[in-house]
PDB file of C-alpha atoms in Angstrom:
ATOM      1  CA  UNK A  42       2.673 -13.070   1.454  1.00 93.00           C
ATOM      2  CA  UNK A  43       4.352  -9.734   2.166  1.00 94.00           C
ATOM      3  CA  UNK A  44       2.227  -6.583   1.918  1.00 93.00           C
ATOM      4  CA  UNK A  45       3.428  -2.968   2.025  1.00 93.00           C
ATOM      5  CA  UNK A  46       1.118  -0.075   2.882  1.00 91.00           C
ATOM      6  CA  UNK A  47       1.563   3.697   3.046  1.00 90.00           C
ATOM      7  CA  UNK A  48      -0.440   5.954   5.345  1.00 90.00           C
ATOM      8  CA  UNK A  49       0.100   9.442   6.779  1.00 92.00           C
ATOM      9  CA  UNK A  50      -0.264  10.667  10.317  1.00 94.00           C
ATOM     10  CA  UNK A  51      -1.505  14.214  10.941  1.00 96.00           C
ATOM     11  CA  UNK A  52       1.472  16.436  11.747  1.00 97.00           C
ATOM     12  CA  UNK A  53      -0.081  17.541  15.030  1.00 97.00           C
ATOM     13  CA  UNK A  54      -0.874  13.929  16.090  1.00 97.00           C
ATOM     14  CA  UNK A  55       2.516  12.169  15.657  1.00 98.00           C
ATOM     15  CA  UNK A  56       3.110  11.868  19.411  1.00 98.00           C
ATOM     16  CA  UNK A  57      -0.414  10.512  19.935  1.00 98.00           C
ATOM     17  CA  UNK A  58       0.054   7.982  17.106  1.00 97.00           C
ATOM     18  CA  UNK A  59       3.312   6.698  18.551  1.00 97.00           C
ATOM     19  CA  UNK A  60       1.823   6.577  22.051  1.00 98.00           C
ATOM     20  CA  UNK A  61      -1.174   4.585  20.803  1.00 97.00           C
ATOM     21  CA  UNK A  62       1.144   2.046  19.203  1.00 97.00           C
ATOM     22  CA  UNK A  63       3.002   1.518  22.468  1.00 97.00           C
ATOM     23  CA  UNK A  64      -0.353   0.409  23.909  1.00 95.00           C
ATOM     24  CA  UNK A  65      -2.029  -1.646  21.168  1.00 97.00           C
ATOM     25  CA  UNK A  66      -4.695  -3.717  22.939  1.00 97.00           C
ATOM     26  CA  UNK A  67      -3.626  -7.319  23.587  1.00 98.00           C
ATOM     27  CA  UNK A  68      -7.011  -8.452  22.253  1.00 98.00           C
ATOM     28  CA  UNK A  69      -6.270  -6.713  18.943  1.00 98.00           C
ATOM     29  CA  UNK A  70      -2.736  -8.100  18.550  1.00 98.00           C
ATOM     30  CA  UNK A  71      -4.057 -11.599  19.342  1.00 98.00           C
ATOM     31  CA  UNK A  72      -6.793 -11.168  16.718  1.00 98.00           C
ATOM     32  CA  UNK A  73      -4.259  -9.951  14.139  1.00 98.00           C
ATOM     33  CA  UNK A  74      -2.071 -12.996  14.781  1.00 98.00           C
ATOM     34  CA  UNK A  75      -5.095 -15.332  14.685  1.00 98.00           C
ATOM     35  CA  UNK A  76      -6.012 -13.828  11.293  1.00 97.00           C
ATOM     36  CA  UNK A  77      -2.685 -15.032   9.866  1.00 98.00           C
ATOM     37  CA  UNK A  78      -0.265 -12.139  10.435  1.00 98.00           C
ATOM     38  CA  UNK A  79       3.181 -13.306  11.548  1.00 98.00           C
ATOM     39  CA  UNK A  80       4.829  -9.849  11.477  1.00 98.00           C
ATOM     40  CA  UNK A  81       3.758  -6.214  11.073  1.00 97.00           C
ATOM     41  CA  UNK A  82       6.290  -3.393  11.217  1.00 98.00           C
ATOM     42  CA  UNK A  83       5.554   0.326  10.834  1.00 97.00           C
ATOM     43  CA  UNK A  84       8.258   2.885  10.029  1.00 98.00           C
ATOM     44  CA  UNK A  85       7.726   6.646  10.199  1.00 97.00           C
ATOM     45  CA  UNK A  86       9.499   9.354   8.182  1.00 97.00           C
ATOM     46  CA  UNK A  87       8.028  12.703   9.167  1.00 97.00           C
ATOM     47  CA  UNK A  88       4.310  12.149   8.718  1.00 95.00           C
ATOM     48  CA  UNK A  89       4.661   9.253   6.265  1.00 94.00           C
ATOM     49  CA  UNK A  90       4.030   5.778   7.673  1.00 94.00           C
ATOM     50  CA  UNK A  91       5.238   2.653   5.882  1.00 94.00           C
ATOM     51  CA  UNK A  92       3.845  -0.718   6.935  1.00 94.00           C
ATOM     52  CA  UNK A  93       5.182  -4.143   5.972  1.00 96.00           C
ATOM     53  CA  UNK A  94       3.125  -7.200   6.900  1.00 96.00           C
ATOM     54  CA  UNK A  95       3.864 -10.882   6.612  1.00 98.00           C
ATOM     55  CA  UNK A  96       0.421 -12.452   6.310  1.00 97.00           C
ATOM     56  CA  UNK A  97      -0.992 -15.714   4.989  1.00 97.00           C
ATOM     57  CA  UNK A  98      -3.839 -14.055   3.048  1.00 95.00           C
ATOM     58  CA  UNK A  99      -4.219 -10.271   3.283  1.00 93.00           C
ATOM     59  CA  UNK A 100      -7.820  -9.974   1.992  1.00 92.00           C
ATOM     60  CA  UNK A 101      -8.923 -12.804   4.312  1.00 94.00           C
ATOM     61  CA  UNK A 102      -7.183 -11.122   7.271  1.00 95.00           C
ATOM     62  CA  UNK A 103      -8.953  -7.841   6.554  1.00 93.00           C
ATOM     63  CA  UNK A 104     -12.309  -9.578   6.205  1.00 93.00           C
ATOM     64  CA  UNK A 105     -11.799 -11.390   9.500  1.00 95.00           C
ATOM     65  CA  UNK A 106     -10.775  -8.266  11.437  1.00 95.00           C
ATOM     66  CA  UNK A 107     -13.269  -5.784   9.985  1.00 91.00           C
ATOM     67  CA  UNK A 108     -16.174  -7.131  12.030  1.00 92.00           C
ATOM     68  CA  UNK A 109     -14.368  -7.420  15.398  1.00 96.00           C
ATOM     69  CA  UNK A 110     -15.375  -4.741  17.936  1.00 97.00           C
ATOM     70  CA  UNK A 111     -11.780  -4.270  19.156  1.00 97.00           C
ATOM     71  CA  UNK A 112     -10.628  -3.580  15.578  1.00 96.00           C
ATOM     72  CA  UNK A 113     -13.606  -1.330  14.833  1.00 95.00           C
ATOM     73  CA  UNK A 114     -12.708   0.761  17.902  1.00 96.00           C
ATOM     74  CA  UNK A 115      -9.009   0.851  16.928  1.00 95.00           C
ATOM     75  CA  UNK A 116      -9.783   1.923  13.353  1.00 92.00           C
ATOM     76  CA  UNK A 117     -12.055   4.708  14.653  1.00 93.00           C
ATOM     77  CA  UNK A 118      -9.223   5.919  16.895  1.00 95.00           C
ATOM     78  CA  UNK A 119      -6.721   5.824  14.020  1.00 94.00           C
ATOM     79  CA  UNK A 120      -9.147   7.675  11.719  1.00 91.00           C
ATOM     80  CA  UNK A 121      -8.879  10.646  14.091  1.00 94.00           C
ATOM     81  CA  UNK A 122      -5.068  10.560  14.033  1.00 95.00           C
ATOM     82  CA  UNK A 123      -4.252   9.641  10.447  1.00 92.00           C
ATOM     83  CA  UNK A 124      -4.230  12.172   7.636  1.00 90.00           C
ATOM     84  CA  UNK A 125      -4.740   9.597   4.918  1.00 70.00           C
ATOM     85  CA  UNK A 126      -6.699   6.645   6.225  1.00 65.00           C
ATOM     86  CA  UNK A 127      -6.067   3.243   4.658  1.00 65.00           C
ATOM     87  CA  UNK A 128      -9.278   1.357   4.006  1.00 65.00           C
ATOM     88  CA  UNK A 129      -8.904  -1.598   6.375  1.00 65.00           C
ATOM     89  CA  UNK A 130     -12.017  -3.287   5.012  1.00 60.00           C
ATOM     90  CA  UNK A 131     -12.637  -5.931   2.377  1.00 57.00           C
ATOM     91  CA  UNK A 132     -13.204  -3.114  -0.145  1.00 61.00           C
ATOM     92  CA  UNK A 133      -9.738  -1.684   0.530  1.00 59.00           C
ATOM     93  CA  UNK A 134      -7.815  -4.933   0.742  1.00 60.00           C
ATOM     94  CA  UNK A 135      -6.173  -4.362  -2.654  1.00 70.00           C
ATOM     95  CA  UNK A 136      -4.658  -1.011  -1.637  1.00 72.00           C
ATOM     96  CA  UNK A 137      -1.147  -2.299  -0.995  1.00 82.00           C
ATOM     97  CA  UNK A 138       1.900  -0.701  -2.594  1.00 87.00           C
ATOM     98  CA  UNK A 139       3.015  -2.318  -5.845  1.00 87.00           C
ATOM     99  CA  UNK A 140       6.429  -4.000  -5.892  1.00 88.00           C
ATOM    100  CA  UNK A 141       8.872  -2.089  -8.086  1.00 92.00           C
ATOM    101  CA  UNK A 142      12.053  -4.064  -7.410  1.00 90.00           C
ATOM    102  CA  UNK A 143      13.123  -6.927  -5.183  1.00 90.00           C
ATOM    103  CA  UNK A 144      16.506  -8.547  -4.483  1.00 94.00           C
TER     104      UNK A 144
END
């Protein structure tokens, strides 16, 4: 399945956000892949962040990651940087953007 998300980075933390994503922990990327994600791309326009994921089962992926210490630490770090924090928990797993049109 393909999932699109929208988040916002704080205007004064853009450089820190981009720097953090150049150094995503190997343990976290391995866990994301093991949870069924085959691709995850993030685009930035100003402070708006647009994510597109290719994932077998998005709610299952979220449920699997939400209890891992490496993901808990990463989400805490992102909560300090993001202006609008996506709920990366089982409760927030239905927060993807709705499809309006597709070719």
